[in-house]
Coordinates of C-alpha atoms and ligand atoms in Angstrom, one line a residue:
X1 CA -6.7 27.7 -1.1
X2 CA -3.4 26.1 -1.5
X3 CA -3.3 22.7 -0.3
X4 CA 0.4 21.2 0.3
X5 CA 0.6 17.3 0.3
X6 CA 3.6 15.4 1.5
X7 CA 4.1 12.2 -0.5
X8 CA 3.5 11.3 -3.8
X9 CA 2.5 7.7 -3.3
X10 CA -1.1 6.0 -4.1
X11 CA -2.8 8.3 -1.8
X12 CA -1.0 11.8 -2.3
X13 CA -1.2 11.6 -5.8
X14 CA -4.7 10.2 -6.0
X15 CA -5.7 13.6 -4.1
X16 CA -3.6 15.6 -6.2
X17 CA -5.6 14.4 -9.1
X18 CA -9.0 15.2 -7.3
X19 CA -8.0 18.5 -6.2
X20 CA -6.6 19.5 -9.4
X21 CA -9.9 18.3 -11.3
X22 CA -11.8 20.5 -8.9
X23 CA -9.6 23.5 -9.6
X24 CA -7.9 23.9 -6.0
X25 CA -4.0 24.9 -5.9
X26 CA -2.1 21.8 -4.9
X27 CA 1.8 21.0 -4.6
X28 CA 3.0 17.4 -3.7
X29 CA 6.6 17.3 -2.2
X30 CA 8.1 13.6 -2.8
X31 CA 11.2 12.5 -1.5
X32 CA 12.1 10.1 -4.2
X33 CA 14.4 11.8 -6.8
X34 CA 12.0 10.9 -9.7
X35 CA 9.1 8.4 -10.5
X36 CA 11.2 5.5 -11.2
X37 CA 13.9 6.5 -8.7
X38 CA 12.9 3.5 -6.4
X39 CA 11.1 0.2 -7.1
X40 CA 7.7 0.4 -6.2
X41 CA 7.0 -3.0 -5.3
X42 CA 5.0 -5.3 -7.1
X43 CA 1.2 -6.3 -7.4
X44 CA -1.4 -4.7 -5.6
X45 CA -4.9 -6.1 -5.2
X46 CA -7.6 -3.5 -6.0
X47 CA -11.2 -3.6 -5.3
X48 CA -14.2 -1.5 -5.2
X49 CA -13.2 1.1 -2.7
X50 CA -10.1 1.8 -5.1
X51 CA -12.3 2.0 -8.0
X52 CA -15.1 4.2 -6.8
X53 CA -12.0 6.6 -5.4
X54 CA -10.5 6.5 -8.8
X55 CA -13.7 7.4 -10.5
X56 CA -14.1 10.5 -8.1
X57 CA -10.3 11.7 -8.4
X58 CA -9.3 11.1 -12.0
X59 CA -10.6 12.8 -15.0
X60 CA -13.2 10.6 -17.0
X61 CA -10.0 10.5 -19.7
X62 CA -7.8 9.2 -17.2
X63 CA -10.3 6.7 -15.3
X64 CA -10.9 5.4 -18.9
X65 CA -7.3 4.1 -18.8
X66 CA -7.7 2.0 -15.6
X67 CA -8.7 -0.8 -17.5
X68 CA -5.6 -1.1 -19.5
X69 CA -3.2 -1.2 -16.6
X70 CA -5.5 -3.6 -14.4
X71 CA -5.6 -7.6 -14.9
X72 CA -8.3 -10.0 -15.3
X73 CA -10.8 -9.8 -12.4
X74 CA -9.7 -12.1 -9.2
X75 CA -12.7 -14.6 -8.7
X76 CA -11.6 -16.6 -6.0
X77 CA -8.8 -17.2 -3.2
X78 CA -7.7 -20.7 -3.3
X79 CA -5.6 -22.2 -0.4
X80 CA -3.0 -24.7 -1.1
X81 CA -0.8 -27.2 0.4
X82 CA 3.1 -27.2 -0.5
X83 CA 1.9 -30.2 -2.7
X84 CA -0.7 -28.2 -4.3
X85 CA -3.6 -29.8 -2.9
X86 CA -6.6 -27.4 -2.4
X87 CA -7.7 -26.8 1.3
X88 CA -10.1 -24.5 0.8
X89 CA -11.5 -22.0 -1.5
X90 CA -13.0 -18.5 -1.0
X91 CA -15.2 -16.7 -3.9
X92 CA -14.8 -13.1 -4.1
X93 CA -18.1 -11.7 -5.1
X94 CA -16.6 -8.0 -5.5
X95 CA -16.9 -7.4 -9.5
X96 CA -14.0 -4.9 -9.0
X97 CA -11.6 -7.4 -7.6
X98 CA -8.4 -7.3 -9.7
X99 CA -4.7 -6.7 -9.4
X100 CA -2.4 -3.9 -10.6
X101 CA 1.5 -3.6 -11.0
X102 CA 2.1 -0.6 -8.5
X103 CA 4.7 1.0 -10.8
X104 CA 1.8 1.2 -13.5
X105 CA -0.7 2.4 -11.0
X106 CA 1.7 5.2 -9.9
X107 CA 2.4 6.3 -13.9
X108 CA -1.5 6.7 -14.1
X109 CA -2.0 8.6 -11.1
X110 CA 1.2 10.9 -12.1
X111 CA -0.5 11.6 -15.7
X112 CA -0.9 15.6 -16.0
X113 CA 0.7 16.2 -12.7
X114 CA 3.9 17.7 -14.0
X115 CA 4.5 20.7 -12.1
X116 CA 2.2 19.7 -9.3
X117 CA 4.7 16.8 -8.0
X118 CA 8.1 17.9 -7.0
X119 CA 10.1 15.2 -6.8
X120 CA 13.5 15.2 -4.8
X121 CA 11.6 17.3 -2.0
X122 CA 11.9 15.8 1.3
X123 CA 9.4 17.1 3.9
X124 CA 11.5 17.8 7.5
X125 CA 8.8 19.7 9.5
X126 CA 6.1 22.3 9.6
X127 CA 5.2 25.4 11.3
X128 CA 2.0 27.7 11.8
X129 CA 2.2 30.9 10.7
X130 CA -0.1 34.0 11.5
X131 CA -3.4 34.1 9.3
X132 CA -4.0 30.4 9.4
X133 CA -1.2 29.6 6.9
X134 CA 1.1 26.6 7.3
X135 CA 4.8 26.8 6.5
X136 CA 6.4 23.5 4.9
X137 CA 10.3 23.2 5.7
X138 CA 12.1 20.8 3.1
X139 CA 15.3 19.2 4.1
X140 CA 17.2 21.0 1.3
X141 CA 16.4 24.2 3.2
X142 CA 13.5 25.6 1.2
X143 CA 10.1 26.0 2.3
X144 CA 6.6 26.4 0.8
X145 CA 3.5 28.2 2.5
X146 CA -0.3 26.8 2.2
X147 CA -3.7 26.7 3.9
X148 CA -3.8 23.0 4.5
X149 CA -1.0 20.4 4.9
X150 CA -1.7 16.6 4.2
X151 CA 0.6 14.2 5.4
X152 CA 0.6 11.2 3.0
X153 CA 4.1 10.4 3.7
X154 CA 3.6 6.4 4.3
X155 CA 4.1 4.1 7.3
X156 CA 7.2 6.3 8.3
X157 CA 5.6 9.5 8.2
X158 CA 7.5 12.5 9.6
X159 CA 4.2 14.8 9.5
X160 CA 2.5 12.2 11.6
X161 CA 5.5 12.0 14.0
X162 CA 5.1 15.8 14.6
X163 CA 1.5 16.0 14.3
X164 CA 0.5 13.1 16.6
X165 CA 3.9 12.3 18.5
X166 CA 1.9 9.5 20.6
X167 CA 0.4 7.6 17.4
X168 CA 2.6 4.5 17.6
X169 CA 3.8 1.4 15.1
X170 CA 3.9 -2.1 16.4
X171 CA 6.4 -4.9 14.9
X172 CA 4.1 -7.6 13.8
X173 CA 6.8 -9.8 14.2
X174 CA 6.3 -11.6 10.9
X175 CA 9.0 -11.2 8.2
X176 CA 8.3 -11.5 4.4
X177 CA 10.5 -12.0 1.2
X178 CA 9.0 -10.7 -1.7
X179 CA 10.0 -11.6 -5.6
X180 CA 8.7 -11.8 -9.1
X181 CA 9.1 -14.2 -11.9
X182 CA 8.1 -13.2 -15.5
X183 CA 5.3 -15.2 -16.6
X184 CA 6.6 -16.3 -19.9
X185 CA 8.8 -19.0 -18.8
X186 CA 6.8 -20.7 -16.1
X187 CA 3.3 -20.7 -17.7
X188 CA 3.0 -24.4 -17.4
X189 CA 4.1 -24.6 -13.7
X190 CA 1.1 -22.0 -12.7
X191 CA -1.2 -23.7 -10.3
X192 CA -4.5 -23.8 -12.1
X193 CA -6.4 -21.6 -9.5
X194 CA -3.9 -19.1 -10.0
X195 CA -5.5 -18.2 -13.2
X196 CA -8.8 -17.1 -11.4
X197 CA -7.2 -15.3 -8.6
X198 CA -5.0 -15.5 -5.3
X199 CA -3.5 -18.5 -4.0
X200 CA -2.0 -18.6 -0.7
X201 CA 0.1 -21.9 0.3
X202 CA 0.6 -22.8 3.4
X203 CA 2.4 -25.7 5.3
X204 CA 0.0 -25.0 8.1
X205 CA 3.1 -24.9 10.6
X206 CA 5.6 -22.4 9.9
X207 CA 5.7 -21.3 6.2
X208 CA 3.5 -19.5 3.9
X209 CA 4.0 -18.6 0.4
X210 CA 1.3 -16.2 -1.3
X211 CA 1.3 -16.0 -5.1
X212 CA -0.5 -13.4 -7.3
X213 CA -0.5 -13.0 -11.1
X214 CA -0.3 -9.6 -12.9
X215 CA -1.4 -9.7 -16.3
X216 CA -2.1 -6.6 -18.1
X217 CA -1.0 -4.2 -21.1
X218 CA 1.1 -2.1 -19.0
X219 CA 3.6 -4.2 -18.0
X220 CA 5.2 -7.8 -18.7
X221 CA 3.3 -10.8 -17.1
X222 CA 4.6 -11.9 -14.0
X223 CA 3.9 -14.2 -11.0
X224 CA 4.5 -12.1 -7.5
X225 CA 5.5 -14.4 -4.9
X226 CA 5.9 -14.0 -1.2
X227 CA 7.4 -16.2 1.5
X228 CA 6.3 -15.2 5.0
X229 CA 7.3 -16.5 8.5
X230 CA 7.3 -15.7 11.8
X231 CA 10.4 -13.4 12.8
X232 CA 13.5 -15.7 13.3
X233 CA 12.2 -18.7 11.2
X234 CA 14.0 -17.4 8.1
X235 CA 16.8 -16.3 9.8
X236 CA 18.1 -12.9 11.6
X237 CA 18.7 -9.5 9.8
X238 CA 17.0 -10.4 6.8
X239 CA 16.7 -7.3 5.5
X240 CA 20.7 -6.6 5.1
X241 CA 20.6 -9.8 3.1
X242 CA 21.3 -9.3 -0.8
X243 CA 18.5 -10.2 -3.3
X244 CA 20.6 -13.4 -4.5
X245 CA 20.9 -14.6 -0.7
X246 CA 17.4 -13.9 0.2
X247 CA 16.3 -15.9 -3.0
X248 CA 18.7 -18.6 -2.4
X249 CA 16.9 -18.6 1.2
X250 CA 13.6 -19.0 -0.6
X251 CA 14.5 -21.9 -2.9
X252 CA 16.2 -23.4 0.0
X253 CA 13.0 -23.6 2.4
X254 CA 11.1 -24.6 -0.4
X255 CA 13.3 -27.5 -1.7
X256 CA 10.8 -30.3 -0.3
X257 CA 7.7 -28.2 -1.9
X258 CA 6.1 -29.4 -5.3
X259 CA 8.4 -29.3 -8.3
X260 CA 6.1 -26.6 -9.8
X261 CA 6.5 -24.1 -7.0
X262 CA 10.2 -24.7 -7.0
X263 CA 10.3 -23.9 -10.5
X264 CA 8.4 -20.5 -10.0
X265 CA 11.0 -19.5 -7.6
X266 CA 14.0 -21.0 -9.8
X267 CA 12.9 -18.9 -12.7
X268 CA 12.6 -15.2 -10.6
X269 CA 14.2 -12.3 -11.6
X270 CA 16.7 -12.5 -8.6
X271 CA 17.8 -8.7 -8.3
X272 CA 14.4 -7.9 -7.6
X273 CA 14.1 -10.3 -4.3
X274 CA 13.6 -8.1 -1.2
X275 CA 12.8 -8.6 2.6
X276 CA 10.5 -6.5 4.8
X277 CA 9.2 -7.1 8.5
X278 CA 5.9 -6.2 8.9
X279 CA 4.6 -3.1 10.7
X280 CA 1.2 -2.0 11.8
X281 CA -0.4 1.3 13.1
X282 CA -1.7 1.3 16.7
X283 CA -5.2 2.9 16.4
X284 CA -4.9 6.2 18.5
X285 CA -7.3 8.5 20.3
X286 CA -9.3 11.0 18.3
X287 CA -7.8 14.3 18.1
X288 CA -9.1 18.0 17.6
X289 CA -9.2 18.8 13.9
X290 CA -6.9 21.7 12.2
X291 CA -5.2 22.5 8.9
X292 CA -2.9 19.7 9.2
X293 CA -4.4 16.4 8.2
X294 CA -3.2 12.8 7.3
X295 CA -4.4 9.9 4.8
X296 CA -3.3 6.3 4.1
X297 CA -0.4 4.6 5.7
X298 CA 0.7 7.6 7.4
X299 CA -2.2 7.0 10.0
X300 CA -3.3 3.7 9.4
X301 CA -0.6 1.2 8.0
X302 CA -1.4 -2.3 8.3
X303 CA -0.5 -5.8 7.7
X304 CA -0.7 -6.5 4.1
X305 CA -2.6 -9.9 4.5
X306 CA -5.9 -8.6 3.4
X307 CA -4.7 -6.1 0.6
X308 CA -6.6 -3.3 2.0
X309 CA -4.0 -0.3 2.4
X310 CA -3.8 0.9 -1.2
X311 CA -7.6 0.8 -1.4
X312 CA -8.1 2.7 1.5
X313 CA -5.3 5.4 0.7
X314 CA -7.2 6.1 -2.4
X315 CA -10.6 6.1 -0.4
X316 CA -9.2 8.3 2.1
X317 CA -8.0 10.6 -0.9
X318 CA -11.2 10.7 -2.4
X319 CA -13.3 11.6 1.0
X320 CA -10.5 14.3 1.7
X321 CA -10.8 15.6 -1.7
X322 CA -14.7 16.1 -0.9
X323 CA -14.2 17.5 2.6
X324 CA -11.7 20.0 1.0
X325 CA -14.0 21.2 -1.6
X326 CA -17.4 21.1 -0.1
X327 CA -19.0 24.4 0.9
X328 CA -18.9 25.6 4.5
X329 CA -16.5 25.5 7.2
X330 CA -12.9 23.8 6.5
X331 CA -12.0 22.7 9.9
X332 CA -15.6 20.8 10.7
X333 CA -15.4 19.5 7.2
X334 CA -11.6 18.0 8.0
X335 CA -12.9 16.7 11.3
X336 CA -15.9 14.9 9.5
X337 CA -13.2 13.3 7.3
X338 CA -11.2 12.2 10.1
X339 CA -13.9 10.6 12.2
X340 CA -14.7 8.4 8.8
X341 CA -11.1 8.0 8.0
X342 CA -10.1 6.7 11.4
X343 CA -13.2 4.4 11.7
X344 CA -12.5 2.8 8.6
X345 CA -8.7 2.6 8.7
X346 CA -8.5 1.4 12.3
X347 CA -11.0 -1.3 11.6
X348 CA -8.9 -2.5 8.7
X349 CA -5.8 -2.4 10.9
X350 CA -7.5 -4.8 13.4
X351 CA -8.8 -6.7 10.7
X352 CA -5.6 -7.2 9.1
X353 CA -3.8 -8.0 12.4
X354 CA -6.8 -10.5 13.3
X355 CA -5.7 -12.5 10.1
X356 CA -1.9 -12.3 10.5
X357 CA -1.4 -12.3 14.2
X358 CA -4.3 -12.4 16.3
X359 CA -2.5 -12.8 19.5
X360 CA -1.3 -9.1 19.0
X361 CA -4.8 -7.8 19.1
X362 CA -4.7 -7.6 22.8
X363 CA -2.0 -5.2 22.4
X364 CA -4.2 -2.7 20.3
X365 CA -6.4 -0.2 22.7
X366 CA -10.0 -1.1 23.0
X367 CA -12.6 -0.1 20.5
X368 CA -13.9 3.1 21.4
Ligands
FAD1 C1 4.9 -5.7 0.0 C2 3.4 -4.8 0.2 C3 2.7 -5.3 -0.5 C4 0.8 -4.7 -0.4 N1 0.0 -5.2 -1.2 C5 -1.0 -4.4 -1.0 C6 -2.3 -5.2 -1.8 O1 -2.2 -6.0 -2.5 N2 -3.3 -4.2 -1.9 C7 -3.4 -3.2 -1.1 O2 -4.4 -2.4 -1.1 N3 -2.5 -2.7 -0.1 C8 -1.3 -3.3 -0.3 N4 -0.2 -2.7 0.4 C9 -0.3 -1.6 1.1 C10 -0.1 -0.4 0.3 O3 1.2 -0.6 -0.7 C11 -0.3 0.7 1.2 O4 -1.2 0.8 2.0 C12 -0.1 2.0 0.1 O5 0.9 1.9 -0.6 C13 -0.4 3.3 1.1 O6 -0.5 4.3 0.3 P1 0.0 5.7 1.0 O7 0.0 6.9 -0.1 O8 -0.5 6.0 2.2 O9 1.9 5.5 1.2 P2 2.9 5.1 0.1 O10 2.5 4.6 -0.9 O11 3.7 4.2 0.9 O12 3.5 6.6 -0.3 C14 4.1 7.3 0.7 C15 5.1 8.2 -0.3 O13 5.5 9.5 0.7 C16 6.9 9.5 0.2 N5 7.6 9.9 1.5 C17 7.9 9.5 2.7 N6 8.6 10.3 3.6 C18 8.8 11.4 2.8 C19 9.0 12.5 3.2 N7 9.7 12.8 4.4 N8 8.9 13.8 2.4 C20 8.5 13.5 1.1 N9 7.8 12.3 0.6 C21 8.1 11.3 1.8 C22 7.4 8.1 -0.1 O14 8.8 8.2 -0.6 C23 6.2 7.6 -0.9 O15 6.4 7.7 -2.2 C24 1.2 -3.4 0.4 C25 2.2 -2.9 0.9 C26 3.4 -3.9 0.8 C27 4.5 -3.2 1.7

């Protein structure tokens, strides 16, 4: 069996690792020109879902490297006011709850996959061939044939667009500006609860500032921050603004906030500031399983409010790997994977929307 995976992100690489480990021929087509062609974003929260999936997909030697890239355990979430008073605290009971730099995680997931991952290979479309084969056409005019096609190509998935053209995304109506600040120059300004976990800061009206630390041997320690607000509150066309303009906007919006928070923003690596508007998948009805399937954001993208997306992409990868390598018929195994994957993934989509924009829940179809 040859498995073709479109997308070398968290989920696609996890799946490739798992399949390779079990001796399956797998090829990953990744649109980026190389592993460092594009910034991979910043801190990801990982929990027991990711840890168990990585244990299943990675070789024992690679899995043993995980602690060297993850940070200290996240023990609690502490919600603060703009003047750094504690509003409330939620204890985290998951012993695996931690953080990781996205680029460091991707490097770990790429280890040993030379020859398996084809960079600069953007998927265009697929076609069914006689004999249950599938042909993947790339935008450079080349093609590859295999027995199973996995769309792991993220929120804008072209595989999903062709396979499930009725599956939709909605704009959640939340805009975020992300940035990061090297920890070294701002240690004394770090709110004490941040050393133990994640800190959302809220003015309880219009603005939220999420703060998270990344401390590991893999990268320079830093504070990740994200200012979020309803669309329009931070101004129009945020995504067209330069990093410097976005950074200045955050600094201006926080002008009356605690001096320590202003210092965290002032010392940021300005060029690494970016904006995004949050989108979410709309759960779609179950489809008849075939040799084409999907994982991660390609089918259940969600608002980042609960830090679940990467955890679920890895969980999907581990479950799909088991389905593709278990004895028995392939299509029922893919169908069983999809039943689990959509149940877990769409529940997380609903939970993330409930946490960030409950008013939009009514726009999702009712649970079946
Ligand atoms: C700002 C932000 C913060 C987040 N924080 C967290 C967090 O703390 N914890 C958490 O669990 N999740 C978090 N998430 C969500 C998480 O990043 C995603 O859910 C996760 O990356 C999904 O993995 P994936 O493999 O499905 O897709 P991705 O990681 O997006 O990978 C998709 C890959 O497909 C490639 N691709 C796309 N189109 C094509 C094509 N046509 N041909 C070939 N390749 C293609 C892309 O280049 C990319 O490499 C966050 C997301 C964002 C945006």
